[in-house]
Amino acid sequence: MKDYLIIDGYNIINAWPKLKDIATDSYDEARRELIEMMAEYQSFKGINIIIVFDAHMVKGNIGKRDKIKGIKIVFTKEGETADSYIEKVIPQLSKRNYVTVVTNDWAEQQMILGAGATRMTTRELIIDYNNAKNRISQKTDDLSREKNMLSNQIDPEILEKLERLRRMQ
């Protein structure tokens, strides 16, 4: 059984202050930043992430699936919203997996719960993402301190001799 996190991409971009600010200049850049952030999050949490972007208003669009940094990226086809794609994929995934959907859309949240998945708001994702980033930083700092200790850089035999000398005094 795997854990999946399905993200309504534009819903999150428009609700996450950092991403919303980037999107005022470029939605492409906001999408890239969201993917970068979620790649880090995915690595730390050990989950599978699917980000769904609406492309239903693009005439003749046949949809697009991609995998970037281990994250499945979906651009919906013409006439298919991110919500409808998510509604379609939840029953398939939730049969054998634990599925959480991130959205602030109340109607979507109700459907998600009815389809056997759990829901997470953008605010909850932001908090969990920031906590994960802090834990990563803490682990990195701890490892860095360990590597910088003199005792970790000296040959064990020399360290033992120094310890014997210290005890003799």
Tab-separated table of N, CA and C in Angstrom:
chain	number	residue	atom	x	y	z
A	1	MET	N	0.848	-1.188	0.000
A	1	MET	CA	0.000	0.000	0.000
A	1	MET	C	0.892	1.249	0.000
A	2	LYS	N	0.630	2.143	-0.925
A	2	LYS	CA	1.420	3.364	-1.049
A	2	LYS	C	0.602	4.572	-0.614
A	3	ASP	N	1.310	5.619	-0.243
A	3	ASP	CA	0.660	6.884	0.086
A	3	ASP	C	0.754	7.814	-1.113
A	4	TYR	N	-0.374	8.379	-1.501
A	4	TYR	CA	-0.427	9.337	-2.599
A	4	TYR	C	-0.948	10.672	-2.095
A	5	LEU	N	-0.349	11.731	-2.587
A	5	LEU	CA	-0.815	13.088	-2.333
A	5	LEU	C	-1.143	13.674	-3.696
A	6	ILE	N	-2.414	14.004	-3.909
A	6	ILE	CA	-2.848	14.588	-5.176
A	6	ILE	C	-3.102	16.069	-4.935
A	7	ILE	N	-2.495	16.898	-5.774
A	7	ILE	CA	-2.553	18.344	-5.582
A	7	ILE	C	-3.239	19.000	-6.769
A	8	ASP	N	-4.243	19.815	-6.485
A	8	ASP	CA	-4.882	20.660	-7.493
A	8	ASP	C	-3.945	21.852	-7.687
A	9	GLY	N	-3.112	21.783	-8.725
A	9	GLY	CA	-1.994	22.704	-8.900
A	9	GLY	C	-2.319	24.184	-8.826
A	10	TYR	N	-3.274	24.639	-9.652
A	10	TYR	CA	-3.560	26.076	-9.662
A	10	TYR	C	-4.270	26.517	-8.389
A	11	ASN	N	-5.064	25.628	-7.809
A	11	ASN	CA	-5.713	25.938	-6.537
A	11	ASN	C	-4.649	26.240	-5.482
A	12	ILE	N	-3.592	25.441	-5.459
A	12	ILE	CA	-2.513	25.618	-4.486
A	12	ILE	C	-1.688	26.857	-4.800
A	13	ILE	N	-1.353	27.044	-6.070
A	13	ILE	CA	-0.567	28.224	-6.457
A	13	ILE	C	-1.280	29.503	-6.033
A	14	ASN	N	-2.592	29.550	-6.241
A	14	ASN	CA	-3.341	30.768	-5.913
A	14	ASN	C	-3.631	30.927	-4.425
A	15	ALA	N	-3.406	29.874	-3.644
A	15	ALA	CA	-3.662	29.951	-2.201
A	15	ALA	C	-2.382	30.047	-1.373
A	16	TRP	N	-1.242	29.705	-1.938
A	16	TRP	CA	0.038	29.713	-1.220
A	16	TRP	C	0.702	31.056	-1.496
A	17	PRO	N	0.829	31.919	-0.497
A	17	PRO	CA	1.341	33.281	-0.733
A	17	PRO	C	2.640	33.349	-1.538
A	18	LYS	N	3.595	32.506	-1.224
A	18	LYS	CA	4.874	32.509	-1.948
A	18	LYS	C	4.663	32.228	-3.434
A	19	LEU	N	3.840	31.228	-3.740
A	19	LEU	CA	3.600	30.847	-5.130
A	19	LEU	C	2.713	31.858	-5.845
A	20	LYS	N	1.756	32.398	-5.122
A	20	LYS	CA	0.863	33.404	-5.707
A	20	LYS	C	1.661	34.626	-6.135
A	21	ASP	N	2.629	35.002	-5.323
A	21	ASP	CA	3.486	36.140	-5.644
A	21	ASP	C	4.288	35.865	-6.922
A	22	ILE	N	4.830	34.668	-7.038
A	22	ILE	CA	5.589	34.288	-8.242
A	22	ILE	C	4.667	34.280	-9.460
A	23	ALA	N	3.430	33.799	-9.275
A	23	ALA	CA	2.478	33.687	-10.386
A	23	ALA	C	2.067	35.040	-10.954
A	24	THR	N	2.188	36.100	-10.159
A	24	THR	CA	1.844	37.423	-10.700
A	24	THR	C	2.764	37.784	-11.860
A	25	ASP	N	3.984	37.251	-11.866
A	25	ASP	CA	4.918	37.475	-12.973
A	25	ASP	C	4.859	36.349	-14.003
A	26	SER	N	4.738	35.097	-13.519
A	26	SER	CA	4.809	33.964	-14.448
A	26	SER	C	4.205	32.701	-13.829
A	27	TYR	N	3.141	32.195	-14.453
A	27	TYR	CA	2.570	30.932	-13.987
A	27	TYR	C	3.524	29.767	-14.260
A	28	ASP	N	4.289	29.864	-15.344
A	28	ASP	CA	5.289	28.818	-15.615
A	28	ASP	C	6.271	28.706	-14.457
A	29	GLU	N	6.749	29.851	-14.002
A	29	GLU	CA	7.716	29.863	-12.897
A	29	GLU	C	7.064	29.365	-11.603
A	30	ALA	N	5.814	29.737	-11.368
A	30	ALA	CA	5.096	29.272	-10.173
A	30	ALA	C	4.919	27.752	-10.219
A	31	ARG	N	4.607	27.215	-11.401
A	31	ARG	CA	4.491	25.750	-11.535
A	31	ARG	C	5.829	25.081	-11.242
A	32	ARG	N	6.905	25.632	-11.811
A	32	ARG	CA	8.245	25.058	-11.567
A	32	ARG	C	8.594	25.079	-10.079
A	33	GLU	N	8.292	26.192	-9.421
A	33	GLU	CA	8.596	26.306	-7.986
A	33	GLU	C	7.778	25.300	-7.176
A	34	LEU	N	6.501	25.157	-7.507
A	34	LEU	CA	5.659	24.175	-6.815
A	34	LEU	C	6.236	22.771	-6.994
A	35	ILE	N	6.650	22.441	-8.197
A	35	ILE	CA	7.225	21.118	-8.460
A	35	ILE	C	8.514	20.924	-7.662
A	36	GLU	N	9.378	21.936	-7.632
A	36	GLU	CA	10.625	21.864	-6.848
A	36	GLU	C	10.325	21.621	-5.368
A	37	MET	N	9.396	22.409	-4.839
A	37	MET	CA	9.051	22.300	-3.422
A	37	MET	C	8.479	20.917	-3.106
A	38	MET	N	7.603	20.435	-3.974
A	38	MET	CA	6.973	19.141	-3.729
A	38	MET	C	7.947	17.982	-3.945
A	39	ALA	N	8.966	18.167	-4.788
A	39	ALA	CA	9.991	17.125	-4.947
A	39	ALA	C	10.756	16.945	-3.638
A	40	GLU	N	11.094	18.050	-2.995
A	40	GLU	CA	11.747	17.990	-1.675
A	40	GLU	C	10.838	17.308	-0.660
A	41	TYR	N	9.583	17.746	-0.646
A	41	TYR	CA	8.585	17.231	0.294
A	41	TYR	C	8.389	15.728	0.083
A	42	GLN	N	8.285	15.322	-1.179
A	42	GLN	CA	8.099	13.908	-1.511
A	42	GLN	C	9.268	13.066	-1.010
A	43	SER	N	10.474	13.559	-1.213
A	43	SER	CA	11.666	12.830	-0.757
A	43	SER	C	11.668	12.670	0.751
A	44	PHE	N	11.318	13.730	1.458
A	44	PHE	CA	11.330	13.688	2.917
A	44	PHE	C	10.226	12.782	3.457
A	45	LYS	N	9.024	12.885	2.884
A	45	LYS	CA	7.873	12.145	3.399
A	45	LYS	C	7.803	10.703	2.891
A	46	GLY	N	8.480	10.412	1.780
A	46	GLY	CA	8.422	9.064	1.222
A	46	GLY	C	7.071	8.728	0.624
A	47	ILE	N	6.443	9.702	-0.012
A	47	ILE	CA	5.123	9.509	-0.614
A	47	ILE	C	5.203	9.742	-2.119
A	48	ASN	N	4.124	9.408	-2.807
A	48	ASN	CA	4.000	9.683	-4.244
A	48	ASN	C	3.132	10.923	-4.409
A	49	ILE	N	3.572	11.847	-5.243
A	49	ILE	CA	2.808	13.078	-5.443
A	49	ILE	C	2.375	13.185	-6.895
A	50	ILE	N	1.111	13.571	-7.076
A	50	ILE	CA	0.549	13.861	-8.397
A	50	ILE	C	0.053	15.301	-8.348
A	51	ILE	N	0.534	16.131	-9.270
A	51	ILE	CA	0.059	17.516	-9.362
A	51	ILE	C	-0.762	17.636	-10.639
A	52	VAL	N	-2.006	18.108	-10.492
A	52	VAL	CA	-2.923	18.230	-11.626
A	52	VAL	C	-3.157	19.708	-11.918
A	53	PHE	N	-2.905	20.096	-13.176
A	53	PHE	CA	-3.126	21.473	-13.617
A	53	PHE	C	-4.269	21.502	-14.627
A	54	ASP	N	-5.180	22.465	-14.449
A	54	ASP	CA	-6.262	22.677	-15.413
A	54	ASP	C	-5.692	23.143	-16.738
A	55	ALA	N	-6.098	22.489	-17.817
A	55	ALA	CA	-5.782	22.983	-19.159
A	55	ALA	C	-7.033	22.821	-20.023
A	56	HIS	N	-8.193	22.723	-19.350
A	56	HIS	CA	-9.447	22.418	-20.038
A	56	HIS	C	-9.936	23.521	-20.968
A	57	MET	N	-9.426	24.737	-20.827
A	57	MET	CA	-9.860	25.854	-21.669
A	57	MET	C	-9.003	25.992	-22.934
A	58	VAL	N	-7.979	25.166	-23.059
A	58	VAL	CA	-7.087	25.244	-24.215
A	58	VAL	C	-7.700	24.439	-25.361
A	59	LYS	N	-8.089	25.129	-26.417
A	59	LYS	CA	-8.733	24.485	-27.573
A	59	LYS	C	-7.834	23.407	-28.183
A	60	GLY	N	-8.430	22.252	-28.417
A	60	GLY	CA	-7.713	21.161	-29.060
A	60	GLY	C	-6.707	20.450	-28.168
A	61	ASN	N	-6.642	20.834	-26.916
A	61	ASN	CA	-5.673	20.240	-25.992
A	61	ASN	C	-6.041	18.782	-25.720
A	62	ILE	N	-5.081	17.902	-25.908
A	62	ILE	CA	-5.336	16.472	-25.671
A	62	ILE	C	-4.851	16.025	-24.294
A	63	GLY	N	-4.345	16.969	-23.515
A	63	GLY	CA	-3.833	16.642	-22.189
A	63	GLY	C	-2.380	16.220	-22.271
A	64	LYS	N	-1.736	16.224	-21.144
A	64	LYS	CA	-0.317	15.866	-21.112
A	64	LYS	C	0.007	15.245	-19.762
A	65	ARG	N	0.797	14.193	-19.792
A	65	ARG	CA	1.289	13.539	-18.579
A	65	ARG	C	2.805	13.598	-18.631
A	66	ASP	N	3.413	13.869	-17.502
A	66	ASP	CA	4.866	13.969	-17.449
A	66	ASP	C	5.324	13.513	-16.072
A	67	LYS	N	6.596	13.234	-15.949
A	67	LYS	CA	7.177	12.911	-14.645
A	67	LYS	C	8.407	13.790	-14.492
A	68	ILE	N	8.380	14.651	-13.486
A	68	ILE	CA	9.484	15.569	-13.228
A	68	ILE	C	9.934	15.374	-11.789
A	69	LYS	N	11.212	15.031	-11.623
A	69	LYS	CA	11.790	14.815	-10.290
A	69	LYS	C	10.965	13.831	-9.464
A	70	GLY	N	10.453	12.809	-10.133
A	70	GLY	CA	9.691	11.776	-9.442
A	70	GLY	C	8.236	12.116	-9.193
A	71	ILE	N	7.801	13.291	-9.607
A	71	ILE	CA	6.415	13.717	-9.395
A	71	ILE	C	5.648	13.578	-10.703
A	72	LYS	N	4.477	12.953	-10.630
A	72	LYS	CA	3.630	12.843	-11.820
A	72	LYS	C	2.925	14.184	-12.016
A	73	ILE	N	3.081	14.755	-13.218
A	73	ILE	CA	2.453	16.029	-13.558
A	73	ILE	C	1.387	15.749	-14.604
A	74	VAL	N	0.181	16.267	-14.371
A	74	VAL	CA	-0.928	16.063	-15.301
A	74	VAL	C	-1.475	17.426	-15.716
A	75	PHE	N	-1.550	17.649	-17.033
A	75	PHE	CA	-2.281	18.789	-17.578
A	75	PHE	C	-3.538	18.190	-18.194
A	76	THR	N	-4.700	18.607	-17.709
A	76	THR	CA	-5.947	18.011	-18.176
A	76	THR	C	-6.190	18.356	-19.642
A	77	LYS	N	-7.038	17.554	-20.282
A	77	LYS	CA	-7.371	17.795	-21.688
A	77	LYS	C	-8.503	18.818	-21.796
A	78	GLU	N	-8.768	19.240	-23.016
A	78	GLU	CA	-9.847	20.200	-23.259
A	78	GLU	C	-11.157	19.659	-22.683
A	79	GLY	N	-11.847	20.486	-21.936
A	79	GLY	CA	-13.124	20.106	-21.350
A	79	GLY	C	-13.019	19.326	-20.046
A	80	GLU	N	-11.824	19.031	-19.587
A	80	GLU	CA	-11.628	18.281	-18.339
A	80	GLU	C	-10.953	19.188	-17.312
A	81	THR	N	-11.606	19.409	-16.197
A	81	THR	CA	-11.017	20.236	-15.140
A	81	THR	C	-10.117	19.385	-14.252
A	82	ALA	N	-9.314	20.054	-13.457
A	82	ALA	CA	-8.484	19.333	-12.478
A	82	ALA	C	-9.392	18.563	-11.523
A	83	ASP	N	-10.491	19.198	-11.109
A	83	ASP	CA	-11.433	18.538	-10.199
A	83	ASP	C	-11.979	17.249	-10.807
A	84	SER	N	-12.388	17.305	-12.079
A	84	SER	CA	-12.965	16.103	-12.694
A	84	SER	C	-11.911	15.007	-12.873
A	85	TYR	N	-10.677	15.389	-13.175
A	85	TYR	CA	-9.599	14.398	-13.274
A	85	TYR	C	-9.377	13.741	-11.910
A	86	ILE	N	-9.307	14.561	-10.872
A	86	ILE	CA	-9.086	14.046	-9.514
A	86	ILE	C	-10.232	13.122	-9.108
A	87	GLU	N	-11.468	13.527	-9.411
A	87	GLU	CA	-12.630	12.699	-9.092
A	87	GLU	C	-12.552	11.341	-9.785
A	88	LYS	N	-12.014	11.324	-10.990
A	88	LYS	CA	-11.909	10.091	-11.767
A	88	LYS	C	-10.808	9.174	-11.229
A	89	VAL	N	-9.703	9.747	-10.777
A	89	VAL	CA	-8.543	8.946	-10.382
A	89	VAL	C	-8.634	8.423	-8.936
A	90	ILE	N	-9.359	9.116	-8.075
A	90	ILE	CA	-9.439	8.703	-6.662
A	90	ILE	C	-9.962	7.271	-6.487
A	91	PRO	N	-11.097	6.907	-7.096
A	91	PRO	CA	-11.582	5.535	-6.878
A	91	PRO	C	-10.572	4.462	-7.295
A	92	GLN	N	-9.846	4.700	-8.383
A	92	GLN	CA	-8.845	3.727	-8.842
A	92	GLN	C	-7.702	3.615	-7.840
A	93	LEU	N	-7.176	4.758	-7.420
A	93	LEU	CA	-6.017	4.761	-6.513
A	93	LEU	C	-6.366	4.301	-5.104
A	94	SER	N	-7.525	4.716	-4.608
A	94	SER	CA	-7.845	4.454	-3.198
A	94	SER	C	-8.217	2.998	-2.918
A	95	LYS	N	-8.382	2.193	-3.957
A	95	LYS	CA	-8.659	0.764	-3.743
A	95	LYS	C	-7.487	0.072	-3.060
A	96	ARG	N	-6.267	0.453	-3.456
A	96	ARG	CA	-5.080	-0.228	-2.937
A	96	ARG	C	-4.080	0.710	-2.273
A	97	ASN	N	-4.447	1.977	-2.137
A	97	ASN	CA	-3.506	2.961	-1.605
A	97	ASN	C	-4.205	3.938	-0.677
A	98	TYR	N	-3.393	4.637	0.093
A	98	TYR	CA	-3.894	5.697	0.955
A	98	TYR	C	-3.757	7.000	0.165
A	99	VAL	N	-4.876	7.682	-0.084
A	99	VAL	CA	-4.880	8.868	-0.942
A	99	VAL	C	-5.342	10.096	-0.162
A	100	THR	N	-4.559	11.176	-0.278
A	100	THR	CA	-4.921	12.476	0.291
A	100	THR	C	-4.927	13.483	-0.848
A	101	VAL	N	-5.948	14.332	-0.872
A	101	VAL	CA	-6.050	15.362	-1.903
A	101	VAL	C	-5.936	16.728	-1.246
A	102	VAL	N	-5.084	17.587	-1.829
A	102	VAL	CA	-4.901	18.943	-1.312
A	102	VAL	C	-5.712	19.900	-2.164
A	103	THR	N	-6.699	20.527	-1.549
A	103	THR	CA	-7.506	21.537	-2.230
A	103	THR	C	-8.232	22.381	-1.192
A	104	ASN	N	-8.523	23.608	-1.559
A	104	ASN	CA	-9.325	24.475	-0.692
A	104	ASN	C	-10.772	24.521	-1.158
A	105	ASP	N	-11.083	23.836	-2.226
A	105	ASP	CA	-12.418	23.821	-2.817
A	105	ASP	C	-13.334	22.951	-1.949
A	106	TRP	N	-14.330	23.570	-1.302
A	106	TRP	CA	-15.198	22.868	-0.355
A	106	TRP	C	-15.962	21.724	-1.019
A	107	ALA	N	-16.523	21.989	-2.203
A	107	ALA	CA	-17.285	20.946	-2.903
A	107	ALA	C	-16.375	19.766	-3.246
A	108	GLU	N	-15.164	20.073	-3.656
A	108	GLU	CA	-14.192	19.021	-3.978
A	108	GLU	C	-13.840	18.219	-2.723
A	109	GLN	N	-13.703	18.895	-1.593
A	109	GLN	CA	-13.387	18.208	-0.339
A	109	GLN	C	-14.478	17.202	0.018
A	110	GLN	N	-15.736	17.572	-0.190
A	110	GLN	CA	-16.845	16.670	0.126
A	110	GLN	C	-16.823	15.436	-0.772
A	111	MET	N	-16.552	15.649	-2.062
A	111	MET	CA	-16.470	14.538	-3.003
A	111	MET	C	-15.316	13.609	-2.630
A	112	ILE	N	-14.191	14.199	-2.254
A	112	ILE	CA	-12.996	13.431	-1.890
A	112	ILE	C	-13.303	12.477	-0.742
A	113	LEU	N	-13.938	13.009	0.281
A	113	LEU	CA	-14.270	12.190	1.447
A	113	LEU	C	-15.218	11.060	1.065
A	114	GLY	N	-16.177	11.359	0.186
A	114	GLY	CA	-17.134	10.351	-0.257
A	114	GLY	C	-16.516	9.277	-1.136
A	115	ALA	N	-15.401	9.595	-1.776
A	115	ALA	CA	-14.749	8.648	-2.690
A	115	ALA	C	-13.700	7.786	-1.992
A	116	GLY	N	-13.523	7.975	-0.695
A	116	GLY	CA	-12.595	7.121	0.044
A	116	GLY	C	-11.208	7.691	0.263
A	117	ALA	N	-11.027	8.956	-0.053
A	117	ALA	CA	-9.730	9.599	0.179
A	117	ALA	C	-9.866	10.566	1.353
A	118	THR	N	-8.750	11.098	1.793
A	118	THR	CA	-8.792	12.135	2.818
A	118	THR	C	-8.428	13.454	2.160
A	119	ARG	N	-8.701	14.537	2.854
A	119	ARG	CA	-8.420	15.842	2.289
A	119	ARG	C	-7.465	16.606	3.170
A	120	MET	N	-6.762	17.519	2.543
A	120	MET	CA	-5.831	18.398	3.241
A	120	MET	C	-6.013	19.781	2.628
A	121	THR	N	-6.064	20.799	3.465
A	121	THR	CA	-6.160	22.157	2.941
A	121	THR	C	-4.767	22.667	2.589
A	122	THR	N	-4.735	23.738	1.831
A	122	THR	CA	-3.446	24.346	1.488
A	122	THR	C	-2.717	24.764	2.753
A	123	ARG	N	-3.438	25.327	3.689
A	123	ARG	CA	-2.826	25.773	4.949
A	123	ARG	C	-2.138	24.604	5.659
A	124	GLU	N	-2.812	23.462	5.703
A	124	GLU	CA	-2.222	22.276	6.331
A	124	GLU	C	-0.973	21.815	5.579
A	125	LEU	N	-1.021	21.881	4.242
A	125	LEU	CA	0.153	21.496	3.450
A	125	LEU	C	1.314	22.453	3.702
A	126	ILE	N	1.025	23.749	3.741
A	126	ILE	CA	2.081	24.740	3.995
A	126	ILE	C	2.749	24.470	5.338
A	127	ILE	N	1.951	24.227	6.360
A	127	ILE	CA	2.489	23.958	7.698
A	127	ILE	C	3.342	22.691	7.682
A	128	ASP	N	2.826	21.615	7.074
A	128	ASP	CA	3.572	20.357	7.044
A	128	ASP	C	4.838	20.491	6.206
A	129	TYR	N	4.758	21.214	5.096
A	129	TYR	CA	5.932	21.446	4.247
A	129	TYR	C	7.001	22.210	5.031
A	130	ASN	N	6.599	23.275	5.717
A	130	ASN	CA	7.561	24.069	6.499
A	130	ASN	C	8.175	23.251	7.629
A	131	ASN	N	7.370	22.419	8.282
A	131	ASN	CA	7.900	21.533	9.326
A	131	ASN	C	8.921	20.558	8.741
A	132	ALA	N	8.613	20.008	7.577
A	132	ALA	CA	9.543	19.081	6.920
A	132	ALA	C	10.842	19.798	6.563
A	133	LYS	N	10.743	21.018	6.027
A	133	LYS	CA	11.942	21.798	5.685
A	133	LYS	C	12.786	22.052	6.932
A	134	ASN	N	12.133	22.381	8.040
A	134	ASN	CA	12.857	22.623	9.297
A	134	ASN	C	13.561	21.359	9.777
A	135	ARG	N	12.897	20.212	9.667
A	135	ARG	CA	13.522	18.947	10.084
A	135	ARG	C	14.703	18.602	9.178
A	136	ILE	N	14.565	18.871	7.889
A	136	ILE	CA	15.681	18.632	6.961
A	136	ILE	C	16.862	19.510	7.343
A	137	SER	N	16.598	20.792	7.614
A	137	SER	CA	17.668	21.723	8.008
A	137	SER	C	18.337	21.269	9.297
A	138	GLN	N	17.533	20.827	10.262
A	138	GLN	CA	18.067	20.368	11.543
A	138	GLN	C	18.970	19.153	11.346
A	139	LYS	N	18.504	18.189	10.535
A	139	LYS	CA	19.313	16.993	10.279
A	139	LYS	C	20.611	17.360	9.574
A	140	THR	N	20.524	18.272	8.617
A	140	THR	CA	21.719	18.717	7.893
A	140	THR	C	22.696	19.392	8.836
A	141	ASP	N	22.180	20.256	9.712
A	141	ASP	CA	23.040	20.927	10.697
A	141	ASP	C	23.694	19.918	11.630
A	142	ASP	N	22.914	18.944	12.103
A	142	ASP	CA	23.447	17.919	13.005
A	142	ASP	C	24.556	17.118	12.325
A	143	LEU	N	24.322	16.720	11.076
A	143	LEU	CA	25.337	15.962	10.338
A	143	LEU	C	26.583	16.800	10.103
A	144	SER	N	26.382	18.061	9.817
A	144	SER	CA	27.510	18.963	9.580
A	144	SER	C	28.352	19.115	10.847
A	145	ARG	N	27.686	19.266	11.990
A	145	ARG	CA	28.409	19.386	13.266
A	145	ARG	C	29.188	18.109	13.561
A	146	GLU	N	28.567	16.962	13.316
A	146	GLU	CA	29.245	15.681	13.553
A	146	GLU	C	30.499	15.559	12.703
A	147	LYS	N	30.392	15.936	11.436
A	147	LYS	CA	31.535	15.822	10.531
A	147	LYS	C	32.650	16.781	10.913
A	148	ASN	N	32.307	17.887	11.529
A	148	ASN	CA	33.304	18.897	11.867
A	148	ASN	C	33.988	18.656	13.209
A	149	MET	N	33.574	17.631	13.922
A	149	MET	CA	34.230	17.334	15.193
A	149	MET	C	35.611	16.744	14.915
A	150	LEU	N	36.609	17.207	15.627
A	150	LEU	CA	37.981	16.747	15.441
A	150	LEU	C	38.088	15.233	15.621
A	151	SER	N	37.363	14.709	16.595
A	151	SER	CA	37.445	13.272	16.872
A	151	SER	C	36.949	12.428	15.696
A	152	ASN	N	36.119	12.994	14.849
A	152	ASN	CA	35.636	12.262	13.673
A	152	ASN	C	36.620	12.315	12.512
A	153	GLN	N	37.643	13.150	12.632
A	153	GLN	CA	38.587	13.327	11.531
A	153	GLN	C	39.960	12.719	11.822
A	154	ILE	N	40.164	12.262	13.052
A	154	ILE	CA	41.455	11.688	13.445
A	154	ILE	C	41.389	10.172	13.352
A	155	ASP	N	42.493	9.598	12.943
A	155	ASP	CA	42.623	8.152	12.874
A	155	ASP	C	42.285	7.567	14.248
A	156	PRO	N	41.493	6.508	14.333
A	156	PRO	CA	41.084	5.934	15.615
A	156	PRO	C	42.257	5.533	16.519
A	157	GLU	N	43.350	5.053	15.946
A	157	GLU	CA	44.514	4.667	16.761
A	157	GLU	C	45.125	5.887	17.435
A	158	ILE	N	45.257	6.962	16.690
A	158	ILE	CA	45.812	8.205	17.253
A	158	ILE	C	44.873	8.753	18.315
A	159	LEU	N	43.598	8.687	18.050
A	159	LEU	CA	42.607	9.160	19.015
A	159	LEU	C	42.711	8.368	20.316
A	160	GLU	N	42.924	7.069	20.212
A	160	GLU	CA	43.070	6.224	21.396
A	160	GLU	C	44.328	6.603	22.184
A	161	LYS	N	45.435	6.854	21.490
A	161	LYS	CA	46.677	7.262	22.149
A	161	LYS	C	46.508	8.606	22.849
A	162	LEU	N	45.829	9.530	22.199
A	162	LEU	CA	45.576	10.837	22.814
A	162	LEU	C	44.714	10.694	24.069
A	163	GLU	N	43.751	9.815	23.995
A	163	GLU	CA	42.883	9.582	25.147
A	163	GLU	C	43.688	9.000	26.315
A	164	ARG	N	44.615	8.077	26.048
A	164	ARG	CA	45.464	7.514	27.102
A	164	ARG	C	46.345	8.598	27.717
A	165	LEU	N	46.893	9.467	26.874
A	165	LEU	CA	47.707	10.582	27.374
A	165	LEU	C	46.880	11.503	28.275
A	166	ARG	N	45.670	11.772	27.849
A	166	ARG	CA	44.795	12.655	28.629
A	166	ARG	C	44.511	12.061	30.009
A	167	ARG	N	44.299	10.767	30.066
A	167	ARG	CA	43.989	10.105	31.329
A	167	ARG	C	45.198	10.032	32.258
A	168	MET	N	46.393	10.072	31.707
A	168	MET	CA	47.616	10.006	32.520
A	168	MET	C	47.827	11.308	33.294
A	169	GLN	N	47.320	12.388	32.843
A	169	GLN	CA	47.563	13.684	33.500
A	169	GLN	C	46.710	13.877	34.712
